[in-house]
Structures are given as C-alpha cells and as structure tokens.
Coordinates of C-alpha atoms in Angstrom, one line a residue:
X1 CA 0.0 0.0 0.0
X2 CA 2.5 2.4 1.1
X3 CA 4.6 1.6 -2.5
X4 CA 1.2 2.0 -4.2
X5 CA 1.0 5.5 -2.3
X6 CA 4.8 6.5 -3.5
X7 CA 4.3 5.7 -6.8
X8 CA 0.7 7.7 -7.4
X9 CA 2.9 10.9 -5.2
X10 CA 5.8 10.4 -8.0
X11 CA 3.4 10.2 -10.8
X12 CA 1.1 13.0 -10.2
X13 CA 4.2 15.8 -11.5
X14 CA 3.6 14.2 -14.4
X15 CA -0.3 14.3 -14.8
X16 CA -0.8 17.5 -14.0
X17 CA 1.9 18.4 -16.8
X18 CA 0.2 16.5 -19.3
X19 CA -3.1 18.0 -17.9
X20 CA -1.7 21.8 -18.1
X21 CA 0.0 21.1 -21.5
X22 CA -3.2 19.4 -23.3
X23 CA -5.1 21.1 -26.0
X24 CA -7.8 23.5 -25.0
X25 CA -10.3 21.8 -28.0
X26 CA -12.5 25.2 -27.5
X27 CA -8.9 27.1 -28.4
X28 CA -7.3 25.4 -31.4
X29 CA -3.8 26.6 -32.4
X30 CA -2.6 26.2 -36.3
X31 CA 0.8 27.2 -37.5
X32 CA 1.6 30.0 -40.0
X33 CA 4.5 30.9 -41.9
X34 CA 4.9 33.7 -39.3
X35 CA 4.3 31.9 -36.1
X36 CA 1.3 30.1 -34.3
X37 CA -2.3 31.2 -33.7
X38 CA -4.9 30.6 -31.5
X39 CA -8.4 30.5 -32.6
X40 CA -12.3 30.2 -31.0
X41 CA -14.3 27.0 -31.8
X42 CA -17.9 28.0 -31.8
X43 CA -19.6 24.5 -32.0
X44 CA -20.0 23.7 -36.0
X45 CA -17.0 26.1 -37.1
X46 CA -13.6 27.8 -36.0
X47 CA -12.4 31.4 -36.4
X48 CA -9.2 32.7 -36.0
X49 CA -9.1 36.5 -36.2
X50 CA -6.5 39.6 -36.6
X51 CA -4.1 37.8 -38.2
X52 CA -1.0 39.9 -39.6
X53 CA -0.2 39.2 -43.1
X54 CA 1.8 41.7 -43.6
X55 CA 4.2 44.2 -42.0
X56 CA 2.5 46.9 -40.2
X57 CA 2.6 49.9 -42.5
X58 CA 3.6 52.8 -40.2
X59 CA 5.8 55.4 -40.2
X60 CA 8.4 54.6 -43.3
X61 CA 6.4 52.3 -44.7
X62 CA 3.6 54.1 -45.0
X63 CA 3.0 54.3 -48.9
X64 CA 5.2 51.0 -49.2
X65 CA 4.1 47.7 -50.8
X66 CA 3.3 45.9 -48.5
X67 CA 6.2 43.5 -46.5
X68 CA 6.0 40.5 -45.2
X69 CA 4.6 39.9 -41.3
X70 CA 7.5 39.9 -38.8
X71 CA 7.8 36.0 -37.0
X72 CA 6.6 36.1 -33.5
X73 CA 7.2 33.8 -31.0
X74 CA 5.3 31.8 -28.8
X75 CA 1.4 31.6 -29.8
X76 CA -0.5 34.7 -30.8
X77 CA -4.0 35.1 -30.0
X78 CA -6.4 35.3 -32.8
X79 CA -9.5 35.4 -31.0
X80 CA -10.4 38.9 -31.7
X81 CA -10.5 41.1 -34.6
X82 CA -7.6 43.5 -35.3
X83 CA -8.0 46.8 -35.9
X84 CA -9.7 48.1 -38.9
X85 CA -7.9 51.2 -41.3
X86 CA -7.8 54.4 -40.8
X87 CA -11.3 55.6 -42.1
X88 CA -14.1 58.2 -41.7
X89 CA -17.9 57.0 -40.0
X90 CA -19.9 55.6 -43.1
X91 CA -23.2 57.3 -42.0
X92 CA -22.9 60.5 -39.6
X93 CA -20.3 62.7 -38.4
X94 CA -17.4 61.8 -36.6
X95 CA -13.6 61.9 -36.5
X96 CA -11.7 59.2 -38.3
X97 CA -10.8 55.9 -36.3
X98 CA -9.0 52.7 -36.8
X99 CA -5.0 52.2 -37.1
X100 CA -2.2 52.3 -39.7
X101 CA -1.6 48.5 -38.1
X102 CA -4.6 47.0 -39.7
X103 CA -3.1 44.6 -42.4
X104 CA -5.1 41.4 -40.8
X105 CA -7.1 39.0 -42.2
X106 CA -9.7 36.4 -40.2
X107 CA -10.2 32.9 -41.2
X108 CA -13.4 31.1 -40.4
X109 CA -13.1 26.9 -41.0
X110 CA -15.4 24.1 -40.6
X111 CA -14.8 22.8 -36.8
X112 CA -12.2 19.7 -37.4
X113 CA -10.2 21.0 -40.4
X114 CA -7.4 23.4 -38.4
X115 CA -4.4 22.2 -38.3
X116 CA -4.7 19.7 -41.1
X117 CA -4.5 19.6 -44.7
X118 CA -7.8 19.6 -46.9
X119 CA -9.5 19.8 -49.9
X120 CA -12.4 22.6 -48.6
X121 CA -12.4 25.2 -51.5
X122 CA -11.2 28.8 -50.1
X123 CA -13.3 31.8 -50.4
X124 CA -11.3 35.4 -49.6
X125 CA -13.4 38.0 -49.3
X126 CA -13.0 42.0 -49.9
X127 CA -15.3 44.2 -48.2
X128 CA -17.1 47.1 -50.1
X129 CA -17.4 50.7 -48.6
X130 CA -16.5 52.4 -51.6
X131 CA -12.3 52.0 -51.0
X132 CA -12.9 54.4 -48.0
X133 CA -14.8 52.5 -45.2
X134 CA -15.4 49.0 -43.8
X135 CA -13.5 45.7 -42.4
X136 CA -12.9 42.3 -43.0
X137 CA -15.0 41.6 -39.6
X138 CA -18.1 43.0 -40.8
X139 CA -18.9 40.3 -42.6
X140 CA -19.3 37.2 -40.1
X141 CA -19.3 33.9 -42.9
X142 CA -20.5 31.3 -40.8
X143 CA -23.1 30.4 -43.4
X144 CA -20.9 29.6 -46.2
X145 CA -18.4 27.8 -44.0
X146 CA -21.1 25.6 -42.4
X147 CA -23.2 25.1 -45.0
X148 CA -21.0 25.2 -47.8
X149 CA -18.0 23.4 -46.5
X150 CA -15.9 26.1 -47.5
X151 CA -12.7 28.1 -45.3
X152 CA -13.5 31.8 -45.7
X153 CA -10.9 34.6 -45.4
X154 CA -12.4 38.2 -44.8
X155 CA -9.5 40.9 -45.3
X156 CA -8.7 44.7 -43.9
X157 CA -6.9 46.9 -46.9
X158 CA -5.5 50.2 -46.4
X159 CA -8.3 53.1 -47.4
X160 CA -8.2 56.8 -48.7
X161 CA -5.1 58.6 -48.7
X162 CA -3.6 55.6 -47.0
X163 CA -4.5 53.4 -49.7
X164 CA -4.3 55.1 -53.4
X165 CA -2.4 58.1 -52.7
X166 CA 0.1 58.8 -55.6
X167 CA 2.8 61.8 -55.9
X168 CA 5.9 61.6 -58.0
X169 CA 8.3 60.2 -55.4
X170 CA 6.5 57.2 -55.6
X171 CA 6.6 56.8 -59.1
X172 CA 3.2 57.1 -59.9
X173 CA 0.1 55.6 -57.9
X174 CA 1.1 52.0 -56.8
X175 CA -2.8 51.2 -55.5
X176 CA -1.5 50.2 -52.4
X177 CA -5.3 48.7 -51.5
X178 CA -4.9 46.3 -54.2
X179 CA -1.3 45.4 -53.7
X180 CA -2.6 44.8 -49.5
X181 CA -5.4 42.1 -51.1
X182 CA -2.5 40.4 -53.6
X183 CA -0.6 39.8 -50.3
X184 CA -3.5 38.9 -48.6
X185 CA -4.1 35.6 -51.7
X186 CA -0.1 35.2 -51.3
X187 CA -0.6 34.7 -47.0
X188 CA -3.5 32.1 -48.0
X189 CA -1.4 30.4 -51.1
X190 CA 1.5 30.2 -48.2
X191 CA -1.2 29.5 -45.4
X192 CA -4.5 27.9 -46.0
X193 CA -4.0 24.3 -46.2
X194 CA -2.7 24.2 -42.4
X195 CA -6.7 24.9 -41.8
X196 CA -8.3 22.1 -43.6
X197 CA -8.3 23.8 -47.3
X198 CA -7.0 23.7 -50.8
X199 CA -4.6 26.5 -51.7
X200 CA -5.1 25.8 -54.8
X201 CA -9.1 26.2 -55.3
X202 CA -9.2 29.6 -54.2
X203 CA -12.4 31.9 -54.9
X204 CA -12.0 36.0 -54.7
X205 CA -15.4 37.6 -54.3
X206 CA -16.3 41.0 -52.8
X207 CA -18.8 43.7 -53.1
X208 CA -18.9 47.6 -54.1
X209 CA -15.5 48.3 -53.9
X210 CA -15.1 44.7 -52.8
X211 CA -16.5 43.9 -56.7
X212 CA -14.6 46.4 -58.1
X213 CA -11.2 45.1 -56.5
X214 CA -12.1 41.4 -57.9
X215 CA -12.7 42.7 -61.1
X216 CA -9.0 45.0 -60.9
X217 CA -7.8 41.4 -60.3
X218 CA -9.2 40.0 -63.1
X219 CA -7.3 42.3 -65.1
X220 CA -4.1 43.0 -63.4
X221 CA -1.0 40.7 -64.4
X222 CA 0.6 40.5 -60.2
X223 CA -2.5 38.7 -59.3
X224 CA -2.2 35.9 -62.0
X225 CA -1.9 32.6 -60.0
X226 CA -3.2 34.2 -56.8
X227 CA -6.9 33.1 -57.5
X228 CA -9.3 30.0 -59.9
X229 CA -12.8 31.4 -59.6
X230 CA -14.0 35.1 -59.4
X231 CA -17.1 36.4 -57.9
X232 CA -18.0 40.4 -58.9
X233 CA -21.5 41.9 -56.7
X234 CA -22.6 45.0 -57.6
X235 CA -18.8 46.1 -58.8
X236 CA -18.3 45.5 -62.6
X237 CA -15.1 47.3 -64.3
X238 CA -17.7 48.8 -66.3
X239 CA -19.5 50.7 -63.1
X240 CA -20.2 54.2 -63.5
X241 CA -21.9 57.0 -62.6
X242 CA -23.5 60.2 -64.9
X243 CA -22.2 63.9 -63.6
X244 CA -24.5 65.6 -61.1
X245 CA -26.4 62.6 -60.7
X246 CA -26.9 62.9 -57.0
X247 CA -26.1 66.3 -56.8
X248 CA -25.7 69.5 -58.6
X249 CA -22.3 70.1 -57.8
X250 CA -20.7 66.4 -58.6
X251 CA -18.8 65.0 -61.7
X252 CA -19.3 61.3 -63.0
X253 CA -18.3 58.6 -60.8
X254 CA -16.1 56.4 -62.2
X255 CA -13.9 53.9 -60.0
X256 CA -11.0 53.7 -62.3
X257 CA -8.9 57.0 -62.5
X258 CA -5.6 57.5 -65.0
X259 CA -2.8 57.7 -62.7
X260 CA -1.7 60.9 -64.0
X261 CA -4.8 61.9 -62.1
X262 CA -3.5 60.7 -59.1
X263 CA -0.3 61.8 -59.3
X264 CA -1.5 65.6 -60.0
X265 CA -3.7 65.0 -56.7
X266 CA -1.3 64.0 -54.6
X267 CA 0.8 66.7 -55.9
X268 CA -1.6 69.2 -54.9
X269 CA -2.3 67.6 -51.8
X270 CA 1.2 67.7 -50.1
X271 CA 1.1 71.1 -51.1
X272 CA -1.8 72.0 -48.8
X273 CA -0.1 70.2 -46.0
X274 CA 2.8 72.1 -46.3
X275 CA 4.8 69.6 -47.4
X276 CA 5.6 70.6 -51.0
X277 CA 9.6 70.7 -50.5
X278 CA 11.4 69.9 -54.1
X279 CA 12.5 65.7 -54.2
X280 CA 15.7 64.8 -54.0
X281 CA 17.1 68.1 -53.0
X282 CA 20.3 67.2 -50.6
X283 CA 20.0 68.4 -47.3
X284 CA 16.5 68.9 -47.6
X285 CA 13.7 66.4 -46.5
X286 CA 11.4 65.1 -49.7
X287 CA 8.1 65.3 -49.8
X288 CA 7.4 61.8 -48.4
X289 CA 9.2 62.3 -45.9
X290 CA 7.5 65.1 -44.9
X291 CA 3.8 63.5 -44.9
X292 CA 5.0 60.3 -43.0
X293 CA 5.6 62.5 -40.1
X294 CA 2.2 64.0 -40.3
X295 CA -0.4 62.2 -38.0
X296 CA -3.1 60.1 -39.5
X297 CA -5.7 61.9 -38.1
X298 CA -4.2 64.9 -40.4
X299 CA -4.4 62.7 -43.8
X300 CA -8.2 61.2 -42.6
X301 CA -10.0 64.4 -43.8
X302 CA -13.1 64.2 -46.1
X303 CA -11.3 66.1 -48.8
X304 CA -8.7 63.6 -48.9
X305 CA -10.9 60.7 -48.5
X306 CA -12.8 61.5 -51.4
X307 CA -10.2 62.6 -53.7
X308 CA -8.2 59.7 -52.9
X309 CA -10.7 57.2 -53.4
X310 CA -10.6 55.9 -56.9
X311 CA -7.8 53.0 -58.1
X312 CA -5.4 54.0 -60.9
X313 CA -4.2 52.2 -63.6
X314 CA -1.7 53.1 -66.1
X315 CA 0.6 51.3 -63.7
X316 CA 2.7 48.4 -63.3
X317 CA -0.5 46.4 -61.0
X318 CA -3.1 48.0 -63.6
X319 CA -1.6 48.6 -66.7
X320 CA -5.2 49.3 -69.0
X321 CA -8.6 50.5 -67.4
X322 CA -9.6 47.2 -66.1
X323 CA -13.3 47.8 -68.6
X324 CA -10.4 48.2 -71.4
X325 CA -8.4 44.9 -70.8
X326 CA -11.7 42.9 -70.6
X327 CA -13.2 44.5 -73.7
X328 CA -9.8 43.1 -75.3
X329 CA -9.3 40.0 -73.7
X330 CA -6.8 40.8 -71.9
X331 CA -7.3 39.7 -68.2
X332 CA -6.8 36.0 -66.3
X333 CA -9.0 32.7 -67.7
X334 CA -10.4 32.0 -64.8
X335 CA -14.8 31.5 -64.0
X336 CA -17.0 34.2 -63.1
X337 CA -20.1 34.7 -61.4
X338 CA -21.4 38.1 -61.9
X339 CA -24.4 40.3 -61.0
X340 CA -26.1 43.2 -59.5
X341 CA -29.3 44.2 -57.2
X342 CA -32.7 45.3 -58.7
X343 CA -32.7 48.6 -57.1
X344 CA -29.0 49.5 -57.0
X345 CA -29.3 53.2 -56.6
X346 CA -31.9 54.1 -54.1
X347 CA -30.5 53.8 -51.1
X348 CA -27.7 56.5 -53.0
X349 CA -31.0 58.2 -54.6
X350 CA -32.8 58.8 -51.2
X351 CA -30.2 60.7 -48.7
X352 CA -29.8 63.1 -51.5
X353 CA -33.2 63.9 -51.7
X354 CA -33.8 66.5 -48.9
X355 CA -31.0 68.5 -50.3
X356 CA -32.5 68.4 -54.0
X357 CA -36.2 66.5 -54.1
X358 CA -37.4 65.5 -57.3
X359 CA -41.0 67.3 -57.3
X360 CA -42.8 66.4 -60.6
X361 CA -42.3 65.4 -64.2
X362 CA -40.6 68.5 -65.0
X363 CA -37.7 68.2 -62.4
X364 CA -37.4 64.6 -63.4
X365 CA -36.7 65.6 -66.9
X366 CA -34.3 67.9 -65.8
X367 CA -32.3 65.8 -63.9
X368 CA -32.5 63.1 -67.5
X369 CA -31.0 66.4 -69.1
X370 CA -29.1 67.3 -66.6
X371 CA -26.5 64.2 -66.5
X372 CA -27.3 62.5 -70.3
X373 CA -28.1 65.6 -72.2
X374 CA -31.1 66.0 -74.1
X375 CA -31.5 63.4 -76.9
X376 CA -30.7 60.7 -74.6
X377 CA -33.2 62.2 -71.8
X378 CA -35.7 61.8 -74.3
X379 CA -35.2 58.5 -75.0
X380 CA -35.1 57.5 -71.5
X381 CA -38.0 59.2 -70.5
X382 CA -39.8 57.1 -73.2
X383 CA -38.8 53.8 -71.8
X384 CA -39.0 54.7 -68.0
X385 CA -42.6 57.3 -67.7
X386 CA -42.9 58.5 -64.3
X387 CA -46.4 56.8 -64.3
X388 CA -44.9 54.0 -63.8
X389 CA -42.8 54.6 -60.6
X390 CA -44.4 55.2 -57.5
X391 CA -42.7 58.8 -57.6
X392 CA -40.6 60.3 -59.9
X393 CA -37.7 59.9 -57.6
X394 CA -38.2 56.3 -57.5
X395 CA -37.9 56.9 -61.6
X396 CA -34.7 58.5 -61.7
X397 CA -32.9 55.6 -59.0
X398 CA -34.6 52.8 -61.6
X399 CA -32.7 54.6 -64.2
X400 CA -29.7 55.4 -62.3
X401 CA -29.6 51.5 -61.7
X402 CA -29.8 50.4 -65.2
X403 CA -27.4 52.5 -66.6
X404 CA -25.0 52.5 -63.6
X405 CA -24.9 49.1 -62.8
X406 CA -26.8 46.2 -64.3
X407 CA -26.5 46.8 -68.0
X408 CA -22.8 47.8 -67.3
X409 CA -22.5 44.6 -65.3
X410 CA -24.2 42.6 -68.0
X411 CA -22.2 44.1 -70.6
X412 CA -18.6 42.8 -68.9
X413 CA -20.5 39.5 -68.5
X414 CA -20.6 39.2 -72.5
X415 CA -16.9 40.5 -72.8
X416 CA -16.3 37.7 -69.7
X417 CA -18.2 35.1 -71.6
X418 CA -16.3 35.4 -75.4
X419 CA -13.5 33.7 -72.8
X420 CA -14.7 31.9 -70.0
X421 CA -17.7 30.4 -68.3
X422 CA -19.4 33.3 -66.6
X423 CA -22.8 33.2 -65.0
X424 CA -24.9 36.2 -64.4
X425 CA -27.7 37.3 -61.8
X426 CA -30.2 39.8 -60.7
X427 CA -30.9 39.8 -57.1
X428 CA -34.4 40.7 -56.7
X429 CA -36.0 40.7 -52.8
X430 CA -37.7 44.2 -52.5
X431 CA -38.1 42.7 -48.9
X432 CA -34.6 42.5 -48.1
X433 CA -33.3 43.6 -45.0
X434 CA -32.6 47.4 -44.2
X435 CA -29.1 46.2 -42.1
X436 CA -27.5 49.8 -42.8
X437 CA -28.9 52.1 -40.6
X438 CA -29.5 54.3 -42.8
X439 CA -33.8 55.6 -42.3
X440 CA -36.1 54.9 -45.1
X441 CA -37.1 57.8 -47.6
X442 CA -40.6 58.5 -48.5
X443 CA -41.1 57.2 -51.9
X444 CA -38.5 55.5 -52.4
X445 CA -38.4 52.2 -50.6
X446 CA -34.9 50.4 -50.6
X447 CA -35.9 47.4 -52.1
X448 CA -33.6 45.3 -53.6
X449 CA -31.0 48.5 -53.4
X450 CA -27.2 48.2 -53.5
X451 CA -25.9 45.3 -50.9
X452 CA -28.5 44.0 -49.9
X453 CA -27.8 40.7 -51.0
X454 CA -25.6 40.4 -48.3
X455 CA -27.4 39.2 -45.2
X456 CA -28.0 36.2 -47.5
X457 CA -24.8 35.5 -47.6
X458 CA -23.7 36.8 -44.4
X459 CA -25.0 36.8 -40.9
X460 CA -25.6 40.2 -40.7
X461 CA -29.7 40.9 -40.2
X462 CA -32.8 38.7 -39.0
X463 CA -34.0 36.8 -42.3
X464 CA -38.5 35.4 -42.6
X465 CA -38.5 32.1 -43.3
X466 CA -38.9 31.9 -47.1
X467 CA -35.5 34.8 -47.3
X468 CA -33.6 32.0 -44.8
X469 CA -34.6 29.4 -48.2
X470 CA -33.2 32.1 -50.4
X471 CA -30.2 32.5 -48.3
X472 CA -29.7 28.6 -48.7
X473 CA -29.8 28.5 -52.1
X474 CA -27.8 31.5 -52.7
X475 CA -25.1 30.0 -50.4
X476 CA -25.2 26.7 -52.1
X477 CA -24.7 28.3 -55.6
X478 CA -21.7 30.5 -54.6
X479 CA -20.1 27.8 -52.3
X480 CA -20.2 24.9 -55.4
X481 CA -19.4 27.2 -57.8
X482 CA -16.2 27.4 -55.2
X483 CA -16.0 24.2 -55.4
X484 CA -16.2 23.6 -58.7
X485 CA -16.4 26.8 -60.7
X486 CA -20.1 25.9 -61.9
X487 CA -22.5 27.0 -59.5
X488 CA -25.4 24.7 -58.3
X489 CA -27.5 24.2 -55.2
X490 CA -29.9 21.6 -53.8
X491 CA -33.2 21.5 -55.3
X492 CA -32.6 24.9 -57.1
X493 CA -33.1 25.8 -60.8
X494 CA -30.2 25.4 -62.7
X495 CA -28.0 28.1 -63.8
X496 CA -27.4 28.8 -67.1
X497 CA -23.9 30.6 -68.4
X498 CA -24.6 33.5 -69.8
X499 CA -24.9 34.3 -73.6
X500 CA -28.9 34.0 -74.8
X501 CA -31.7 36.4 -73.9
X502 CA -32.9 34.6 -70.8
X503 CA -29.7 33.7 -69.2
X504 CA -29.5 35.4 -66.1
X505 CA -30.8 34.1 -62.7
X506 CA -33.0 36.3 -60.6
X507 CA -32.8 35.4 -57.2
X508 CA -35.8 35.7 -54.8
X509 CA -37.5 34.4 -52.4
X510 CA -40.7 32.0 -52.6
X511 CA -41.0 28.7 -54.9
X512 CA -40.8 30.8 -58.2
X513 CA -38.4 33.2 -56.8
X514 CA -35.4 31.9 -58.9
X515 CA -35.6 31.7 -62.2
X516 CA -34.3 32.7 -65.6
X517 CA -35.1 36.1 -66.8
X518 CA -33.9 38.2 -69.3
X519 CA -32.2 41.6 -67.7
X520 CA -30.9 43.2 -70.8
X521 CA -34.6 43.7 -72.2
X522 CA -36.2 44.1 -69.0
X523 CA -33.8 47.0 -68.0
X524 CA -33.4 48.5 -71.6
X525 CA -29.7 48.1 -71.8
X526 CA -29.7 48.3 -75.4
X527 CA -31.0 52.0 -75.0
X528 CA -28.0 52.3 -72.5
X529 CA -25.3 50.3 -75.0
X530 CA -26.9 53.2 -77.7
X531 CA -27.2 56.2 -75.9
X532 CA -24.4 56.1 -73.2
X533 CA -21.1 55.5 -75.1
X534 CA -19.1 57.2 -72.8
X535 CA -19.2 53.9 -70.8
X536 CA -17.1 52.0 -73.0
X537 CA -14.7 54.0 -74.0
X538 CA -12.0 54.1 -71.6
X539 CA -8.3 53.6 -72.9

C-alpha cells in the first residue's frame, strides 16, 4: 500500500503536466509561416481573427508595398478582430478611427479541419465601402463555411489617402489597396492548407468596392496565380456613374482613374499640407518624408478621403482601365459569377433627396437632361414614364440603376463570356433587410438597393423564413461554384452561363423566386449600349 502511495505521489508531477500542456479543444492553435495562432471554436465552425499578413505599415512604410509579417514567438492570440484602417464614419459625423496596423485578415473553418490539410475550397473576401470604409469583420461567414463546407478569409486593406495616394516620389500611384489584397491571396497560397483547405481552389469575391477590387484582379497581371474562380457583386469594371447625378455640384463617378490623375492629386495635396519641399534636393527632406511625419488623423479628412478614393491604372498592377483589358481580352481565364441588385441606386438616390427633391415630371426631366443631355433624356424618358414609378424619384434611382450598374454589369459579362464560363444574376427581394442604418425615404423604398444581397450570404440581419430558403440557395450556388467553378444548389433551378436572352438568374424568395429572366430587355440596356457611349470607352 505504502509503494502503491509513492508511486501515485511520483506520478502526479507528471499528470498535472500533461493535464496543463493538453489542447484547450475550444482554443485550437494552427501554425503560420509567421508563427502560431490561437483561434475560438464555436460548436460547428472555427475562427481565427486579426491575423498579420503583412508588415504593419507605419511610419516609413507608409505608402510602401506591403512586407511580409514579422515571425513572433510563442502563440498569438487570434481570438479577436484587429483593428480596422484608418477611415471616416460611413453614416454620420465623426472623427476618423481605426489604425495604420490594420493589415489582418480572419479565417473562419469548418470545426475539425485546423491544423490539417484539406480539400475545402477557399473563399477570400473583400469588403465594399467604396475604398474608403469597412473591415474584413463585418462580414461574419458562418453560413458559407457551415453550410457550404468552405474556409472563408475576410481581409482589412489600407483606405483613402492611406491606400491610393500617388505623388511623383513614388513613381506614380502603386494602388497600395490592391497590392494589401494580392498579399492577402499570397498569405493564403503560403497559409490555407494548415486549416483544412486547398490552396489551390481559391475563390476571390467581394462587393462595391469589394467587386470592383475582384474585377482589378481580373485584369491586373501581379495577381495571375493568386486566385481560380472570381465572384464580382454590384462592382463590374464597367461601373459608373453620370455627372451631377446625385447632386448638382458632382462629376461622373467612375472607379477607375488614369494615374496621371493621381499623381497631379497627390501633388496638390502635399502642397496643402505644407509639405511641397522639391524631391531629392540634398540636405533637404522630400516630400514623403514630410507627410510620413504627419499624424493620420491629419491625412483622414473628407477632402482627402474623397479625392483619394478611386484605383489608378496606367501602372505596373493596372496597366489598362480594367473595362479596357476585358473589352480586349486581356485579363486571367479564370470562372466568373457576376451580378447586381434590382434597385442599385436608391439607397444613393434617397439621402440626397432632402438637399434636392425631385418634385414632378418636370424636375425629373431635368435631372435626365441634366446628366445624359437632351436626346438621350428623351429616350429615357420614353422607356422609364414616371407613371410608372411610385414617384418620380423612384424613376430616376430605376434609371440610375440600369445605366450604372446592371447593364454595365451585363455588358462585362458578355466581354467575360467570349473567354470563359461566366454566369450572371439579378438579385431581386424588394423585402430584403434594411441592415445599414440608414432611415427609409418616403417614396423611395430600398428594395432590392445596393448590398442588400448580403445578409444572404452573411449573418448580418434577421432573415423570414422563405429569405432564410433564399439565403440557402444562394449560399449553395456561390459555395459549389467554389468548389467547382459551376455553381449549383440543392433542389434549385439550374444556372445557365450566360450568352442568350434569358440567361441570367433572378434570385428571390418564394418557390418561383429563382428563375431565368432576361435583364438586358427588362432593364433597356440596349438604350444604354446606344445612348451612353461614354461607358465604354476608356483607354
């Protein structure tokens, strides 16, 4: 008894060592290139959040391509978000917030795959917010990683001036945004498989801006090898929008900028701050260096939010107007789902309204005039008569939606489809869910406006039954088609590639709520194609 007694006193050291070094199973750790992490586990799925993938980009390497993430030792927790980039409030007024150390990305796995190889497609997503606002961790993908057996990577960017600023020193406009998302697919190509996945079935798909950066992918030779399926919402190279559409006092919109642009802005820009001084001068700082000692809260103004907001091209990532390379050809053969929501433009339409209401007939052909001159207002007042909108500001957003979005959209989607398979939709639930905050407008009803496809794919609102049915359909077509590049979901229609009238999928809910329609006649693109040139004629 007593040598029983001595030998459970000798042993227990040793238990509670094992005991203290076993695996927490509701804290799984994977290795990285850089260094181990240490995740949640929420039950059906794992996240593991704020992870660097790249060198924080502060002080001297602000306006640098991006470096790769220093080791660390030890494990890092990745249990939390990181922070977000500098930006300005979306809605309201408010000081900017968020860091200049915000290069992180979060990674959200079926439970059981971390730390082990896989063959789970990838899905990276880049958040919209017009290259000025948002985070990776906005966007919580539990849905498509449960459901669609898939490991989803949401990704931070740098935004603004912090983001696509351009000036001579650095030799034109480098869209630093862009190049933070091509080392963002680099960290998963180097990263992925150690939770559960296949590095090399990787899916890029965004929204907004988060579109517009897929479709800069598309196009832009650094990024060839980096993705194997595309996935553009509401974000075509071919989105645009007419001068003094909103307001009086605004030019077109268009996404895409000439660099020169950029360069003459950032010129212009350093002058303001006082930080003109002549490059390369000796004894003298440069310009650069005179801006990276400026605090960020300085850079995060409005003015230089806005003007630094578009992505140049005429550079080594872009070197054509992404519109121009697909018009020729010239972008990576990969398969793409493309589309756009119903009502695009009213939830832009509505804020605006106050400022400058849309009163009658007369002020609605005013505003045609106004931003597509007079033979084309014509025209457009034929095919969209204020009789039959509920008001004539719910008029001008349907026609701000066609010729902004959806036929632009749908004319890429042919350019796409001379090359590849490519597969086209309309999402179409006037019931979706407000999630933005923003207050409905009197006569103009969000409806199906611009991103409100996302609480179907994201957990982001409170969904009726027969949306939660869309939302499952929806997921199942994006997560096959990363799968497989050919989307499909259980007991759903089949989706055609686009090509002949009829070919694109509108997405609803109900029984009949998906199904095959054809969007070019029922939003009078040809009128647009016609009347609107300027759209597809970038160099």
């Amino acid at each position: 008894m007593r040598t029983f007694r001595r030998r459970c006193v000798m042993a227990l050291p040793v238990v509670l060592l094992l005991v203290a070094g076993a695996a927490d199973p509701t804290r799984p750790v994977v290795d990285t290139d850089a260094g181990r992490v240490r995740g949640r586990d929420h039950g059906a799925y794992s996240t593991f959040e704020g992870i660097p993938y790249a060198a924080p980009p502060v002080g001297a390497r602000r306006w640098k391509l991006p470096e790769p993430a220093p080791r660390w030792e030890g494990v890092r927790e990745a249990g939390a978000p990181g922070a977000h980039c500098v930006q300005l409030p979306a809605v309201g007024q408010g000081g900017p917030s968020g860091s200049e150390d915000c290069l992180h990305l979060n990674v959200t796995a079926p439970s059981g795959g971390a730390g082990r190889s896989g063959t789970r497609p990838v899905m990276v997503w880049f958040h919209g917010g017009g290259f000025v606002n948002g985070s990776g961790d906005q966007y919580r993908p539990e849905r498509p990683a449960v459901a669609g057996d898939a490991v989803v990577v949401t990704v931070n960017y740098r935004l603004g001036v912090f983001g696509l600023f351009g000036h001579p020193e650095l030799g034109g406009a480098p869209d630093f945004a862009l190049a933070d998302q091509q080392a963002a697919l680099r960290w998963v190509r180097a990263n992925v498989g150690r939770f559960g996945a296949d590095p090399h079935n990787v899916t890029v798909f965004g929204e907004s801006a988060g579109g517009l950066s897929v479709c800069a992918h598309l196009t832009s030779p650094a990024s060839a090898g980096l993705f194997h399926r595309a996935i553009v919402q509401s974000g075509s190279c071919s989105t645009t929008m007419p001068p003094r559409s909103l307001l009086p006092g605004l030019g077109a919109y268009e996404p895409f900028a000439p660099q020169s642009r950029t360069v003459a802005d950032g010129v212009a820009a350093a002058a303001r701050l006082g930080c003109g001084g002549t490059p390369g001068t000796p004894g003298t700082p440069g310009t650069l260096n005179c801006l990276r000692r400026l605090d960020a809260r300085t850079l995060a103004t409005p003015e230089l939010t806005q003007t630094f907001s578009t992505v140049s091209y005429g550079n080594a990532l872009l070197p054509l107007h992404p519109r121009r390379a697909l018009e020729t050809g010239r972008f990576h053969r990969v398969p793409v789902i493309q589309g756009t929501t119903r009502d695009e433009m009213r939830i832009f339409v509505a804020p605006t309204l106050a400022a400058e209401p849309i009163g009658g007939e007369a002020a609605y052909r005013a505003r045609l005039e106004r931003s597509f001159g007079a033979g084309t207002a014509r025209a457009a007042e034929a095919a969209y008569p204020v009789s039959r909108y509920p008001t004539p500001a719910a008029a001008w957003a349907a026609v701000l939606s066609d010729a902004s979005f959806t036929c632009p959209s749908l004319r890429d989607s042919g350019a796409l489809a001379r090359h590849v398979p490519t597969y086209a939709y309309l999402f179409s639930d006037r019931g979706a869910p407000n999630f933005t905050g923003l207050p409905e407008v009197p006569g103009v009803p969000y409806g199906a406006s611009h991103g409100f496809e996302l609480p179907y794919l994201f957990t982001l609102a409170p969904l009726t039954d027969a949306q939660r049915g869309l939302a499952d359909r929806m997921t199942g077509y994006w997560t096959r088609f990363a799968r497989t590049g050919v989307p499909g979901a259980a007991g759903a229609p089949v989706w055609p590639r686009y090509g002949a009238p009829g070919s694109v999928l509108s997405l609803a809910p109900g029984p009949d709520g998906v199904r095959t329609v054809d969007a070019r006649a029922a939003h009078h693109c040809a009128l647009w194609d016609a009347r609107w040139p300027g759209v597809t004629t970038a160099g």
